[in-house]
Amino acid sequence: MDKNRVYIFDTTLRDGEQVPGCQLTTVEKIEVAKELEALGVDVIEAGFPISSPGDFQSVVEISKAVSEPVICALTRANTKDIDAAAEALRFAKRGRIHTGIGASDMHIKYKFNSTRDEILRRGVEAVKYARKFTDDVEFYAEDAGRADNEFLARMIEAVIAAGATVVNIPDTNGYCLPEQYGAKIKYLVDNVSNIDKAIISVHCHNDLGLATANSISGVINGARQVECTINGIGERAGNTSLEEVAMIMKTHHALGYTTGINSKRIYDISNLVSTMMRMPVQPNKAIVGRNAFAHSSGIHQDGILKHRENYEILDPEDLGINPNSIILTARSGRHALKHHLERLGYKIDKINLDEVYQRFLEMADKQKEISDHDLQMLMGDGQDKNYDEKAIKVTLLQVVCGDPLRPMATVKLKINGEEREASAAGNGPVNATINAIHEIIKDDILLDEFSIQSMHGGSEDVSKVNMHVKHAGKSYYGFGTSTDIVNASVHAYVDALNKIY
Ligand SMILES: CC(=O)SCCNC(=O)CCNC(=O)[C@H](O)C(C)(C)COP(=O)(O)OP(=O)(O)OC[C@H]1O[C@@H](n2cnc3c(N)ncnc32)[C@H](O)[C@@H]1OP(=O)(O)O
Ligand SMILES: CC(C)C(=O)C(=O)O
């Protein structure tokens, strides 16, 4: 075994999915799990099977669909959770049960109203019980970040003796400083007599923005598994972000750590997770944010054009990104403008660059960014084209429903610029609306899954609708939001149709 190989344990589908509004259907989770497998993660934490029949089923289906990574299921330290996890993992080629209990005095006193000895005993019993089902048992010492190191070491030694093969030292509340967290891991390495029988795992939260720094500090001090999520999503302020860990290890290769991550897939999976979980990535997010490779001021743009590494420590191609890194704004200079004009095929020797630059600045002062299309307008080419001409748009939605009224809907769609209208009845307003759309589209489309969720709760809330439709053997997803559930539904359906046609 390579002593510097760091295992990547992805918990996007468990800790990431705990985020309000990020819940996925089983079909969606399978799609993410397959992408995680292609990305090269070592472990996929697929869910918490006791928590709901849906989560249980997702662990079952992911275990069937994915074969390379270990599939892990989370439990509390009790037999019914462990039974459910073992049952859900029955199809996994390699299944792991992740059990554990709180380790800080705060949790011991105020969550469990218990004592250190009793909690340690429950942890040990849980590991022993989990070992009846699998040889791969991970133990988490929840809130280890705030736990007393001496007690933590005693607990970790006892659970390893009971059969834990991975010991997870979570900074559950994102409390630690990198030096403190690193020292905690080192303390365990130095004081747990059987620590060489288990892999130390780090699971850090981002409450103070230190999750990645703490994870790396943990690795430097002896941990060899990092628990992380795509885009850093997760409970509260999120978890360590997978892409940050993978790229830190790749960029700082002098540290000597390796992972199995194929970095060229990072950008695509980041987009997939962000779209499916309706969780936009902040533009300045490290590695995958929209601006991570965007240079907007003249001095930087000039530097980048002369030698990319002047202002980029990562190569976007390593992440599967082909960015337009030179963003034209009113802060851009002539080098950047010339670069884009040449890219668009203009012959610079036939242009008065100073004159175009003045007109460019006037335009850029009025709008935030200058697109290729704006540049073409500036150079006097063509009229503003309607790129949305082909899209299907809803131009009218009228619904009648009530009790005892028969639900009826009238829908008008604009397709390829042409308006078409139809009315239909249904067993409810959404069904009537979809039937009316089918009257217009007249194609073989199957609505396979339909879920509706409120963003926050309360009757004034915005509804989010997710749809999964099938057409010609392929799956398409649609998403819509509105304060009106029928409107949100029709937009989700049309969103999926726009992906088909
Ligand atoms: C740090 C983390 O991210 S842990 C993962 C968090 N994820 C989840 O909570 C998954 C979603 N949760 C759920 O579906 C539910 O909370 C369930 C099914 C797990 C439990 O539901 P309920 O049985 O109704 O309990 P509820 O959630 O209200 O309370 C938690 C109970 O588990 C106990 N508990 C919490 N952690 C542990 C643990 N690691 N081991 C043993 N018991 C625990 C609590 O003390 C409490 O028990 P009590 O009723 O004796 O006081
Ligand atoms: C369940 C554990 C690993 C966890 O999520 C945490 O402590 O944050």
XYZ file of N, CA and C in Angstrom, residues 19-24 274-280 450-457 461-467 478-492:
129
model
N -28.695 19.171 3.063
C -28.953 20.611 2.908
C -30.420 20.832 2.511
N -31.106 21.782 3.187
C -32.498 22.022 2.824
C -32.617 22.348 1.332
N -33.537 21.672 0.656
C -33.773 21.946 -0.773
C -32.897 21.138 -1.704
N -31.913 20.389 -1.170
C -30.994 19.638 -2.045
C -31.396 18.173 -2.221
N -32.554 17.795 -1.700
C -32.919 16.385 -1.752
C -33.055 15.907 -3.199
N -32.558 14.712 -3.449
C -32.616 14.148 -4.795
C -33.496 12.905 -4.794
N -24.596 20.945 -8.917
C -25.203 22.255 -8.697
C -26.583 22.338 -9.366
N -26.690 21.790 -10.579
C -27.977 21.847 -11.289
C -28.997 20.946 -10.620
N -28.580 19.710 -10.346
C -29.559 18.764 -9.787
C -30.015 19.173 -8.400
N -29.078 19.710 -7.617
C -29.440 20.047 -6.234
C -29.936 21.481 -6.115
N -30.062 22.156 -7.239
C -30.541 23.563 -7.255
C -29.723 24.396 -6.266
N -28.423 24.198 -6.285
C -27.543 24.853 -5.329
C -26.464 25.562 -6.143
N -26.697 26.820 -6.523
C -25.719 27.500 -7.366
C -24.357 27.581 -6.682
N -42.316 13.057 -10.594
C -42.784 14.426 -10.392
C -42.681 14.705 -8.900
N -41.847 15.659 -8.507
C -41.800 15.960 -7.074
C -41.957 17.456 -6.873
N -42.658 17.777 -5.803
C -42.906 19.183 -5.504
C -42.487 19.440 -4.069
N -41.781 20.557 -3.878
C -41.245 20.863 -2.540
C -41.418 22.343 -2.289
N -41.632 22.701 -1.029
C -41.640 24.138 -0.764
C -40.220 24.537 -0.363
N -39.845 25.780 -0.685
C -38.473 26.225 -0.379
C -38.257 26.322 1.119
N -39.209 26.950 1.809
C -38.995 27.210 3.237
C -40.130 26.684 4.116
N -41.326 26.563 3.586
C -42.495 26.188 4.380
C -43.465 27.356 4.407
N -45.159 30.317 0.322
C -43.819 29.928 -0.108
C -43.720 29.704 -1.618
N -42.465 29.676 -2.082
C -42.180 29.329 -3.475
C -42.088 27.800 -3.575
N -42.748 27.234 -4.580
C -42.665 25.783 -4.776
C -41.599 25.467 -5.802
N -40.898 24.342 -5.568
C -39.905 23.886 -6.536
C -40.427 22.574 -7.097
N -40.458 22.463 -8.388
C -40.921 21.212 -8.993
C -39.778 20.588 -9.784
N -39.564 19.300 -9.566
C -38.587 18.542 -10.347
C -39.327 17.489 -11.136
N -38.971 17.354 -12.396
C -39.605 16.308 -13.199
C -38.546 15.492 -13.902
N -36.370 18.290 -15.658
C -36.855 19.659 -15.766
C -37.060 20.232 -14.382
N -36.912 21.524 -14.278
C -37.010 22.190 -12.972
C -37.773 23.498 -13.144
N -38.705 23.770 -12.237
C -39.454 25.028 -12.301
C -39.761 25.545 -10.909
N -39.821 26.855 -10.769
C -40.202 27.432 -9.477
C -41.290 28.475 -9.692
N -42.164 28.572 -8.723
C -43.186 29.619 -8.755
C -43.919 29.586 -7.417
N -44.614 30.673 -7.108
C -45.477 30.623 -5.932
C -46.743 29.835 -6.262
N -46.951 29.564 -7.549
C -48.135 28.830 -8.000
C -47.670 27.431 -8.419
N -48.201 26.409 -7.772
C -47.666 25.059 -8.021
C -47.937 24.582 -9.454
N -49.047 25.011 -10.049
C -49.321 24.567 -11.423
C -48.331 25.252 -12.364
N -48.100 26.536 -12.110
C -47.142 27.284 -12.927
C -45.731 26.682 -12.799
N -45.333 26.351 -11.553
C -44.010 25.735 -11.355
C -43.942 24.410 -12.116
N -45.068 23.663 -12.118
C -45.080 22.358 -12.788
C -44.948 22.510 -14.291
N -45.703 23.466 -14.848
C -45.656 23.618 -16.303
C -44.256 24.089 -16.726
N -43.634 24.925 -15.905
C -42.281 25.378 -16.260
C -41.271 24.238 -16.154
N -41.457 23.363 -15.185
C -40.546 22.219 -15.070
C -40.702 21.311 -16.299
